[in-house]
Every structure is written in structure tokens, then in C-alpha cells.
mmCIF file of C-alpha atoms in Angstrom:
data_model
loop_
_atom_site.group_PDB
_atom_site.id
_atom_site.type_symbol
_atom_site.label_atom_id
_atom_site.label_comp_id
_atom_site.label_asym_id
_atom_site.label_seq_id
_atom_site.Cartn_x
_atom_site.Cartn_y
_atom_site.Cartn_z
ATOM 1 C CA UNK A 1 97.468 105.377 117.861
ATOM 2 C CA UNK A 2 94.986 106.133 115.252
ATOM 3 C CA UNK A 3 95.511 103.412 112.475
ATOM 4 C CA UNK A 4 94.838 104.494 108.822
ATOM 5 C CA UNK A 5 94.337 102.393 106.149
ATOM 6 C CA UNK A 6 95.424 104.336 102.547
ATOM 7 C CA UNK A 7 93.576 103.810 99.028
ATOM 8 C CA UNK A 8 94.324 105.109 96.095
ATOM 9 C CA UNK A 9 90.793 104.397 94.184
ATOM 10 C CA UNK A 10 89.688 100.708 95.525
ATOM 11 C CA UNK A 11 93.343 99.497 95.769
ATOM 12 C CA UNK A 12 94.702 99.127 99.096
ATOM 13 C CA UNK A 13 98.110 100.833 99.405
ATOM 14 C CA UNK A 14 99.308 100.989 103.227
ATOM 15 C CA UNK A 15 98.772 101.238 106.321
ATOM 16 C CA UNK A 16 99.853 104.499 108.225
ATOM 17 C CA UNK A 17 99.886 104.995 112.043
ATOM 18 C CA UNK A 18 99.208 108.226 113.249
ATOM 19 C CA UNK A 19 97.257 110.242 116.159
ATOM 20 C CA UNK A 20 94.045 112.072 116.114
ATOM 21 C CA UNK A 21 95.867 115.475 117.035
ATOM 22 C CA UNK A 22 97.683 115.546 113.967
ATOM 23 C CA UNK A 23 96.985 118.363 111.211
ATOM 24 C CA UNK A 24 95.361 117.327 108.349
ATOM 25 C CA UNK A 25 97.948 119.334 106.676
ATOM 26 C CA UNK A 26 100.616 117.532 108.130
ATOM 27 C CA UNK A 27 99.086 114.034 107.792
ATOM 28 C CA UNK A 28 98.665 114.968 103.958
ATOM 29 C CA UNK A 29 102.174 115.568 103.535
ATOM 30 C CA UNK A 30 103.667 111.669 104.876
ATOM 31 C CA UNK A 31 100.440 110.183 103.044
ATOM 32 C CA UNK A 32 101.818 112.132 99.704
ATOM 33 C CA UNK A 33 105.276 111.389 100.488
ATOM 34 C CA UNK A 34 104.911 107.964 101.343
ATOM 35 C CA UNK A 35 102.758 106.872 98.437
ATOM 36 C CA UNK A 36 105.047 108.708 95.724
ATOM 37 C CA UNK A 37 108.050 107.473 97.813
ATOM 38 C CA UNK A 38 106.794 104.008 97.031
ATOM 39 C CA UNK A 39 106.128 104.787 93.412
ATOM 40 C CA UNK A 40 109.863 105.863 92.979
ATOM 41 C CA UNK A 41 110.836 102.436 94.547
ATOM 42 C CA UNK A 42 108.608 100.559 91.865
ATOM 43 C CA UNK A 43 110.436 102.433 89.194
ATOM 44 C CA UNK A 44 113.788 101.991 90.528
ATOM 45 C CA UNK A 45 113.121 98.560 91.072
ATOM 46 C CA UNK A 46 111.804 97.651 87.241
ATOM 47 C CA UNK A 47 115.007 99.392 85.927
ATOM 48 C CA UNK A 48 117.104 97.050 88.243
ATOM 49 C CA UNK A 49 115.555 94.025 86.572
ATOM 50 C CA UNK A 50 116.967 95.636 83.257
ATOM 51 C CA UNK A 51 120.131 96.647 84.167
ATOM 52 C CA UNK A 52 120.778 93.292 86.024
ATOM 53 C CA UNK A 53 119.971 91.908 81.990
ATOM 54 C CA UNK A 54 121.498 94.164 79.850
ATOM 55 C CA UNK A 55 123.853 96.264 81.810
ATOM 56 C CA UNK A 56 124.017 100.168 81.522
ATOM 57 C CA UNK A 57 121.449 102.850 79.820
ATOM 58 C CA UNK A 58 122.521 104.039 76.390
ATOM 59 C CA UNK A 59 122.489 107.874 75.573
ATOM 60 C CA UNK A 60 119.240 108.575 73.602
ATOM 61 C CA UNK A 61 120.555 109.208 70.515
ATOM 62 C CA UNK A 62 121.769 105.457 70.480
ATOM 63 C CA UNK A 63 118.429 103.906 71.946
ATOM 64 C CA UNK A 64 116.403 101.977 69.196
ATOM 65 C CA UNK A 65 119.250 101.873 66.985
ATOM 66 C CA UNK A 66 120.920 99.021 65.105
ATOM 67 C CA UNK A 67 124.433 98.652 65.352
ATOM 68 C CA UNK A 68 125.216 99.294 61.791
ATOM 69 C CA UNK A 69 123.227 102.762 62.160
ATOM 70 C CA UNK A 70 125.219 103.401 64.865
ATOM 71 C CA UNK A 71 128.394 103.060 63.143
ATOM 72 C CA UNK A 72 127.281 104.153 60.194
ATOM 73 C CA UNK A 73 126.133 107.317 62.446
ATOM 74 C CA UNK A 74 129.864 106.787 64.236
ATOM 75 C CA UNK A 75 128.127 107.265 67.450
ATOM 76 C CA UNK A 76 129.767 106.401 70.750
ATOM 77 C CA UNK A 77 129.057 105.397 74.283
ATOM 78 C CA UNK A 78 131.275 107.204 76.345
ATOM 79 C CA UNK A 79 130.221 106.010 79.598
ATOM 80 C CA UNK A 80 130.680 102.175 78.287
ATOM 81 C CA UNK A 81 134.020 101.673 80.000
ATOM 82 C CA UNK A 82 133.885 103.944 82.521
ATOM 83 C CA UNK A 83 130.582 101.851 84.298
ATOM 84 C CA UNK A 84 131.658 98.462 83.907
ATOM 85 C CA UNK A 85 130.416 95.902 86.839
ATOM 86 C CA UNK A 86 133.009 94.258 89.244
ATOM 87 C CA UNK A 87 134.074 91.209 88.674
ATOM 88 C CA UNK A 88 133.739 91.775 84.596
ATOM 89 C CA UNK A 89 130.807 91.495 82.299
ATOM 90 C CA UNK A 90 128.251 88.353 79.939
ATOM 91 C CA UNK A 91 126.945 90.389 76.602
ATOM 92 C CA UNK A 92 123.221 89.859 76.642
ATOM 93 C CA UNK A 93 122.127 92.296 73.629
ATOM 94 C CA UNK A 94 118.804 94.411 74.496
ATOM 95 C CA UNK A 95 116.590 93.307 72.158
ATOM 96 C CA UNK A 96 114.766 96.781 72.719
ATOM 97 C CA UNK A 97 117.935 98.797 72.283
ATOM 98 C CA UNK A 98 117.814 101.094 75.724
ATOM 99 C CA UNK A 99 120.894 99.515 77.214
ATOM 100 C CA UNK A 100 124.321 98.165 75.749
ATOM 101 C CA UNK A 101 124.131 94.578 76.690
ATOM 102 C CA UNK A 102 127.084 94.645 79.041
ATOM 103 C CA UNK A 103 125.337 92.696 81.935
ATOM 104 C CA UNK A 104 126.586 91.888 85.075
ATOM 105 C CA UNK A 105 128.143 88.230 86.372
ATOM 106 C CA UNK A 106 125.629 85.884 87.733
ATOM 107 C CA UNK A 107 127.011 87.005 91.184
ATOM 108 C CA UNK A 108 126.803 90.368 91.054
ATOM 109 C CA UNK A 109 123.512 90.050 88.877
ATOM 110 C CA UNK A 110 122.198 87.646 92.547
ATOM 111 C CA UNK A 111 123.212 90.858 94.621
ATOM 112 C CA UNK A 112 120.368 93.074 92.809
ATOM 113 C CA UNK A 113 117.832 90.675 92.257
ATOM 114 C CA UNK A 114 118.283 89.281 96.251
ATOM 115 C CA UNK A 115 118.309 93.379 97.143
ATOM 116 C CA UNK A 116 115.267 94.214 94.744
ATOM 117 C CA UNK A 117 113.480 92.054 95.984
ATOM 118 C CA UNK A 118 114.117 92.730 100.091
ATOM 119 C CA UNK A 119 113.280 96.391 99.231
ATOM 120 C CA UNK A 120 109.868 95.398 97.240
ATOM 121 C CA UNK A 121 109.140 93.118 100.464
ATOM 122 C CA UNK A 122 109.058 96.256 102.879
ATOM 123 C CA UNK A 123 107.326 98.536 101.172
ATOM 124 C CA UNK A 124 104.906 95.679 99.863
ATOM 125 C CA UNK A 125 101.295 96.087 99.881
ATOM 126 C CA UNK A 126 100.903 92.757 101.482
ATOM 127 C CA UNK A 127 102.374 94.756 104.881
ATOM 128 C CA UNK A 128 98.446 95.910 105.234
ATOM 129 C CA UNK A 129 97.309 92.350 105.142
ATOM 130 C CA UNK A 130 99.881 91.220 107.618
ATOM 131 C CA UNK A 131 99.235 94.433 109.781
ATOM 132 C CA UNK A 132 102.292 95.801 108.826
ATOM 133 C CA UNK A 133 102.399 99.667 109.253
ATOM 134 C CA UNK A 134 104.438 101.348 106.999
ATOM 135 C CA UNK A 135 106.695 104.506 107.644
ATOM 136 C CA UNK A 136 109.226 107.327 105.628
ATOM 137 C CA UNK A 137 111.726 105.598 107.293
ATOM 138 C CA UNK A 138 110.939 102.279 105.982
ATOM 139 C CA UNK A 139 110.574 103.833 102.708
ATOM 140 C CA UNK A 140 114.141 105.351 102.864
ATOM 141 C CA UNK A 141 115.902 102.381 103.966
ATOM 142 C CA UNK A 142 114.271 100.825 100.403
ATOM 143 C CA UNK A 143 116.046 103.158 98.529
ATOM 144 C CA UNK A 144 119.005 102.982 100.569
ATOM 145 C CA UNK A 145 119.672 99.228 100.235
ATOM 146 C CA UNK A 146 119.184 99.472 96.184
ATOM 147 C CA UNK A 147 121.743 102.432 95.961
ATOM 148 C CA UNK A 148 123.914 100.279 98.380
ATOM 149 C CA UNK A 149 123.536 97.427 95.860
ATOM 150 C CA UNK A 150 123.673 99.156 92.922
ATOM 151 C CA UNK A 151 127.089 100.717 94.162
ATOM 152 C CA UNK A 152 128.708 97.669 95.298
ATOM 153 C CA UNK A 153 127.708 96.284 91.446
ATOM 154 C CA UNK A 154 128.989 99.400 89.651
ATOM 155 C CA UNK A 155 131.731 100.756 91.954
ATOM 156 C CA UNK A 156 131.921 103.647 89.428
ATOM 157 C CA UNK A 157 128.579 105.050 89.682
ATOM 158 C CA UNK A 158 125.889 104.652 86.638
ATOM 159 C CA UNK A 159 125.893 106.968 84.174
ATOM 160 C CA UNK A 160 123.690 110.107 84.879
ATOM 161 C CA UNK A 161 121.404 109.633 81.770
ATOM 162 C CA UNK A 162 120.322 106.035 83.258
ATOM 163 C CA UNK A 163 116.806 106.386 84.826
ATOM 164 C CA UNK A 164 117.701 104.312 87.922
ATOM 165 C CA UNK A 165 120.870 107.457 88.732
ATOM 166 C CA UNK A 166 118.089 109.878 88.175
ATOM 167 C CA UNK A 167 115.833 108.292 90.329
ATOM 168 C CA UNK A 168 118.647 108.289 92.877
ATOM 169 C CA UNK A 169 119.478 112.162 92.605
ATOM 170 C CA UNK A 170 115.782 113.138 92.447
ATOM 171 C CA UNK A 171 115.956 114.134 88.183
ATOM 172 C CA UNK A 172 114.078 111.843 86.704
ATOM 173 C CA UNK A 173 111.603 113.539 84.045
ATOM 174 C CA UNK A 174 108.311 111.328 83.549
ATOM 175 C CA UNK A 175 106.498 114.059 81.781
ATOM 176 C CA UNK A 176 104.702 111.905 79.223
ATOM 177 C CA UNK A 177 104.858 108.803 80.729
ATOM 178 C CA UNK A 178 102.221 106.443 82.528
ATOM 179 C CA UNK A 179 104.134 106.831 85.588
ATOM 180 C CA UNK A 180 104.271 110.483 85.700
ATOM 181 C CA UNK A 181 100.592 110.359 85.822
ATOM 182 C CA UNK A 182 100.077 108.097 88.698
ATOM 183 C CA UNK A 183 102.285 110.790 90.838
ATOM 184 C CA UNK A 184 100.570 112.764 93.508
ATOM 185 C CA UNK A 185 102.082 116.253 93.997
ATOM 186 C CA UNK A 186 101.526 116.954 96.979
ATOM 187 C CA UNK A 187 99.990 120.720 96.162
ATOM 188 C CA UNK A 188 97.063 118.676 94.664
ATOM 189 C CA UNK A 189 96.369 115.570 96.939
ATOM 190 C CA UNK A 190 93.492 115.746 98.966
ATOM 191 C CA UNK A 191 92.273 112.941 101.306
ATOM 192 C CA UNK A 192 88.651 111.572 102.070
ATOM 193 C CA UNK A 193 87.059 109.441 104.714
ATOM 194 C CA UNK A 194 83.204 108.466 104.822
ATOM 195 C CA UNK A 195 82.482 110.833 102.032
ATOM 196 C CA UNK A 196 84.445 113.771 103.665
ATOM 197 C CA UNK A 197 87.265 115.842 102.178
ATOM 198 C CA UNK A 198 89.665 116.175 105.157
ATOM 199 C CA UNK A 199 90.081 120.154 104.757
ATOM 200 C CA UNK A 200 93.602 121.662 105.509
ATOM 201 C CA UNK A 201 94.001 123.447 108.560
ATOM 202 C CA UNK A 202 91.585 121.083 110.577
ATOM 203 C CA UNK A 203 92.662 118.443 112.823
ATOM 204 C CA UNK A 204 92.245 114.695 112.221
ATOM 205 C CA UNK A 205 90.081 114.765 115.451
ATOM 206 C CA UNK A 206 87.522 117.130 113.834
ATOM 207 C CA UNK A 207 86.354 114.106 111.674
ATOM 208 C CA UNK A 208 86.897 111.080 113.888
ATOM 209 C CA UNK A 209 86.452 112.206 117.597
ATOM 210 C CA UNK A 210 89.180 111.739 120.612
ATOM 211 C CA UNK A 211 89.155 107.962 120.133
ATOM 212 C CA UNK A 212 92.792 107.262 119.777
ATOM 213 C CA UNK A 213 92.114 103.221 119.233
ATOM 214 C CA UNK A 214 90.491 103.830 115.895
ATOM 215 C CA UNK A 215 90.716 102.461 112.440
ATOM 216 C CA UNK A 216 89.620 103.732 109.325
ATOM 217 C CA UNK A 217 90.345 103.454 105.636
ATOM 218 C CA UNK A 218 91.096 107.164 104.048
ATOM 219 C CA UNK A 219 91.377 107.763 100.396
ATOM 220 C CA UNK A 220 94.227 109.515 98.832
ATOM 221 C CA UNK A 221 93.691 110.934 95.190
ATOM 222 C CA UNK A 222 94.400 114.443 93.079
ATOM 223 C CA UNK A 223 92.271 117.235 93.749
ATOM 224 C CA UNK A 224 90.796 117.582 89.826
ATOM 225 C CA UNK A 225 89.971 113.256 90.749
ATOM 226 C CA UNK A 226 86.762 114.505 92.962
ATOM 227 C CA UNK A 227 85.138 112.871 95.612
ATOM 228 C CA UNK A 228 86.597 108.635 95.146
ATOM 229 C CA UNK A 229 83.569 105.820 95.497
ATOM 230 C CA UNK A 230 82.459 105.393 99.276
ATOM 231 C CA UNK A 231 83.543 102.075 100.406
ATOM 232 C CA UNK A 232 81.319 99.213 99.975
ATOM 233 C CA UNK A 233 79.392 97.809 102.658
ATOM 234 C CA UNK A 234 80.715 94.138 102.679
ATOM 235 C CA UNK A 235 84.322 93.857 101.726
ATOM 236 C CA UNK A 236 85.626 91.429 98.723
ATOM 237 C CA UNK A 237 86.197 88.039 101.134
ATOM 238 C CA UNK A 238 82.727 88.535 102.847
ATOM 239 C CA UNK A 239 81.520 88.721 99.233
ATOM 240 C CA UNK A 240 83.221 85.953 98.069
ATOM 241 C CA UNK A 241 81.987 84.015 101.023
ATOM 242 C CA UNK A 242 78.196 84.927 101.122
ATOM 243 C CA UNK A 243 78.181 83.812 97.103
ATOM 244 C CA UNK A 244 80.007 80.690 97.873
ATOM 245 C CA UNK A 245 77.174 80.074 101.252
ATOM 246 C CA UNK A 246 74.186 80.977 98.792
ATOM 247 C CA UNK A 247 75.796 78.223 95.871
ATOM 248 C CA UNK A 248 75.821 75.043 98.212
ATOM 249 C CA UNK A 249 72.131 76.378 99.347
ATOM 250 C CA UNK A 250 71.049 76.430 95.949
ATOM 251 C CA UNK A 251 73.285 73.084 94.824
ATOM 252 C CA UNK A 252 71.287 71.714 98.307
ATOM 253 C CA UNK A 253 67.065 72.590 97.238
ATOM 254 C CA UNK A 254 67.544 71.395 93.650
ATOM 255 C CA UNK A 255 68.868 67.973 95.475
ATOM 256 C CA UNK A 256 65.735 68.195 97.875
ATOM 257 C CA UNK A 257 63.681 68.733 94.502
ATOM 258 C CA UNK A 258 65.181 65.648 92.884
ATOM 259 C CA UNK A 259 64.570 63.692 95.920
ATOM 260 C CA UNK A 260 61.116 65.156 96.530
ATOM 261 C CA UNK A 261 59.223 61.711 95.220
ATOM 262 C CA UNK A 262 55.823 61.737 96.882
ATOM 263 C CA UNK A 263 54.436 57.740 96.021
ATOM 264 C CA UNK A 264 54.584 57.048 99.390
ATOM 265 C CA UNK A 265 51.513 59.133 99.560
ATOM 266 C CA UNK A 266 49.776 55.862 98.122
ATOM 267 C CA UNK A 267 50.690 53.478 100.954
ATOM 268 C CA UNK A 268 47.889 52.135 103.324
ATOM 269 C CA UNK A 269 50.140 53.848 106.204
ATOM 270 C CA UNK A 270 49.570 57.208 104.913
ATOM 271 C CA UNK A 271 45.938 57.262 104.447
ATOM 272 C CA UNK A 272 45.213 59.827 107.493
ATOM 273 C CA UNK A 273 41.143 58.392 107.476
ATOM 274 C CA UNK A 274 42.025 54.552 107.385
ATOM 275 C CA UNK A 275 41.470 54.708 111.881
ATOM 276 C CA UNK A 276 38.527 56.797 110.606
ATOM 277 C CA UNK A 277 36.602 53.632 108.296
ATOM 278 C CA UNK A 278 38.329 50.554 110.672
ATOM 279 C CA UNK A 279 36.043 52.072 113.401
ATOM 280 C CA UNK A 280 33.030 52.721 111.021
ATOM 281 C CA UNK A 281 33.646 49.114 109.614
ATOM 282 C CA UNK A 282 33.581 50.372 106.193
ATOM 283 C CA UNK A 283 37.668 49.335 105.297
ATOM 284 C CA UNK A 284 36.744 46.611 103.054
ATOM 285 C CA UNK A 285 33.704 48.174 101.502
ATOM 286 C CA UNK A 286 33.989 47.728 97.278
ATOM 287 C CA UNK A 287 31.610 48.912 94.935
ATOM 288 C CA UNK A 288 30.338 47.350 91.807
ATOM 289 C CA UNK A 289 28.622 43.696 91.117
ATOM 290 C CA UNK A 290 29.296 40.509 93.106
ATOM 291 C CA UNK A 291 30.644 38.072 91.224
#
């Protein structure tokens, strides 16, 4: 199997297994779905977080309002008793005003943070560094244990305007939002190795030969993105490592020039002719006026 290793930019996403007879096409496709599937579980999983705190999302016309407007306003949550959490509710207001404050038990709060946290863990980007491949499947069985969890917390379902249901049922709108624009569709991704563009409707083995025990890092970005920045030659720990070797050398000569102390010069020992004048009989030799 041909092992790929998927960027987005400089930052390491995944790694993908995969064979060198695959369509570029094809191999486009699980890159784009895997990378946006992952996306969706980041999302989903920084909604849990909030929901575990402060309980349901309110309809928009109630988000950012105090509750005086809101009576004032005689506006309503009609979903607040139908999506109440087993085992009962703790008030913890939302300071922010997106959800009504009816947060979960500390048990039932444990069973999403414990499941959030499992689901981060496999589709984590520390799989690459443990040489962890990761797959659709992996990515559905993520999504899978939060809607498990978030059904066993609210029997009753969420209501449909909270972000994490419309994650769940495939509506959620992020026009306008950061995380709409990190989204690869999957009309516009494009991948690169070396430099290349890996052009639909060629083969993976056009680009990297028959070799089926290869590895190679491939870059995954939006068409109207361009060509991404090659790969550097040394990678961040070999940096890290050469500037570390080169600091003790450098802490080492200025020692060796604060140690370089050449008096011994002086000494009778290190006069290179005193054989030279013993022989001669000129050692004792002085100059000037008896006394």
C-alpha cells in the first residue's frame, strides 16, 4: 500500500493508505471527504463543550438577549421543555446568550465530555505521528459515538435550530463564518505532490511509478489557492536539532577562546632552539658589562 501523508498548507492533517492504481479522481474524493469529514467533527465537538455548559440552543431571535428584553419582547422557547436532559437539569446562565442555561447533571455532562473526547482521539492529528492511518470509516464511527451520546443525554432529540442537530442531518449553514471557509468542496480541491497538480483522469501511478511501498506527503488545498509551498528540505525536528548541535559548538570555541592562554610560550621547555645553543655552548651567553 501506497502511504500518503495529507497537508493542508504546512499543517499535517492525516495519513491516508491507498494504492498506486487508484484514480486521481477517486483518491480526490476520500482526501475531500475525509478532511471536511473531520472538520464537521471539530464543529460538532466545540458545540458539545457548550451544550454540556449551558444546555440547549436558543432560537435566534432570543440569542444575545437579556431576559427582561425577552419578556418585555414576550418571546418564548418552545423547545425548552420538550429537550430536557435525563436525569433533570443545574442552571448555568450563558453568559453569551446562545443557549438557555439548562445544563445537564454532572453525569450525563461526564458522558459527552468522556465521548468528545474518544471521538477527537481517532480522528486526531497525532494518528500521523503514531502511524496511525486514518479512514471514512473511522471518521463515521466519530460521528456516530457523539450522536449516540448526545441521544442517550437528550432522549428527545435537540432542537433542529441547534448547530450540533444540523451538523447531524447535514444542514448546517456556515456561509459567513470562519469555518465555512476552511471547507473544501470537493468540485474545487485539487491535490499536489513535488510541485505537481495530480490532474483528474490520471492514475496515482502516473506520478509515483509501480512502487507500491511508497510514501509521500500530498497537499490538499482549493483550486483558486494555487500551487501550496514545496516542502522543505529538512523537516522541523532535524531543524531544531542541527540549531541545538551548532549552539553547544559555538558555547564549546568561545570556551576554547577563554582558555586559549599562551604564557607557557615563555617557559625554558618551549624554546624550540634551546638543544640548538646547549650544543653551540652559547645557553648562558648575556650581554652588557661585567660587573
Amino acid at each position: 500500500m501506497v502511504q500518503l501523508h495529507i497537508k493542508n498548507g504546512s499543517e499535517s492533517q492525516f495519513l491516508l493508505d491507498t494504492t498506486v492504481d487508484v484514480a486521481v479522481e477517486d483518491l480526490t474524493r476520500l482526501v475531500t471527504q475525509i478532511y471536511n469529514g473531520r472538520l464537521k467533527l471539530d464543529r460538532i465537538c466545540a458545540e458539545i463543550n457548550e451544550l454540556a455548559e449551558h444546555g440547549t440552543f436558543l432560537p435566534i431571535n432570543m440569542q444575545g438577549l437579556t431576559d427582561e428584553q425577552i419578556e418585555e419582547l414576550k418571546l418564548k422557547d418552545e423547545w425548552e421543555e420538550k429537550c430536557v436532559p435525563s436525569g433533570g437539569f443545574e442552571f448555568k446562565k450563558d453568559e453569551i446568550g446562545r443557549r438557555n442555561g439548562r445544563a445537564p447533571n454532572q453525569s450525563m455532562k461526564a458522558v459527552l465530555t468522556k465521548t468528545k473526547e474518544e471521538a477527537k482521539a481517532l480522528i486526531s492529528k497525532k494518528q500521523a505521528q503514531a502511524n496511525v492511518c486514518v479512514t471514512m470509516e473511522m471518521v463515521k464511527e466519530a460521528l456516530d459515538q457523539l450522536r449516540g451520546a448526545v441521544t442517550i443525554v437528550y432522549p428527545m432529540g435537540l432542537p433542529p435550530h441547534d448547530p450540533i442537530q444540523q451538523e447531524f442531518d447535514g444542514k448546517e449553514d456556515l456561509s459567513g463564518l470562519q469555518a465555512g471557509k476552511m471547507v473544501i468542496e470537493e468540485s474545487e480541491a485539487r491535490l499536489w505532490w513535488a510541485g505537481k497538480e495530480l490532474q483528474r483522469g490520471k492514475k496515482l501511478s502516473d506520478y509515483i511509478g509501480k512502487n507500491e511501498k511508497t510514501k509521500i506527503v500530498v497537499k490538499v488545498q482549493k483550486q483558486s489557492h494555487g500551487a501550496p509551498a514545496r516542502e522543505p528540505v529538512i523537516n522541523e525536528d532535524e531543524q531544531k536539532q542541527m540549531m541545538m548541535y551548532y549552539y553547544r559548538r559555538q558555547e564549546e570555541l568561545k570556551k576554547l577562546d577563554e582558555n586559549d592562554d599562551q604564557s607557557y610560550l615563555d617557559s625554558t621547555w618551549a624554546d624550540r632552539h634551546a638543544l640548538k645553543r646547549q650544543f653551540q655552548g652559547v645557553n648562558d651567553i648575556k650581554w652588557g658589562p661585567r660587573k
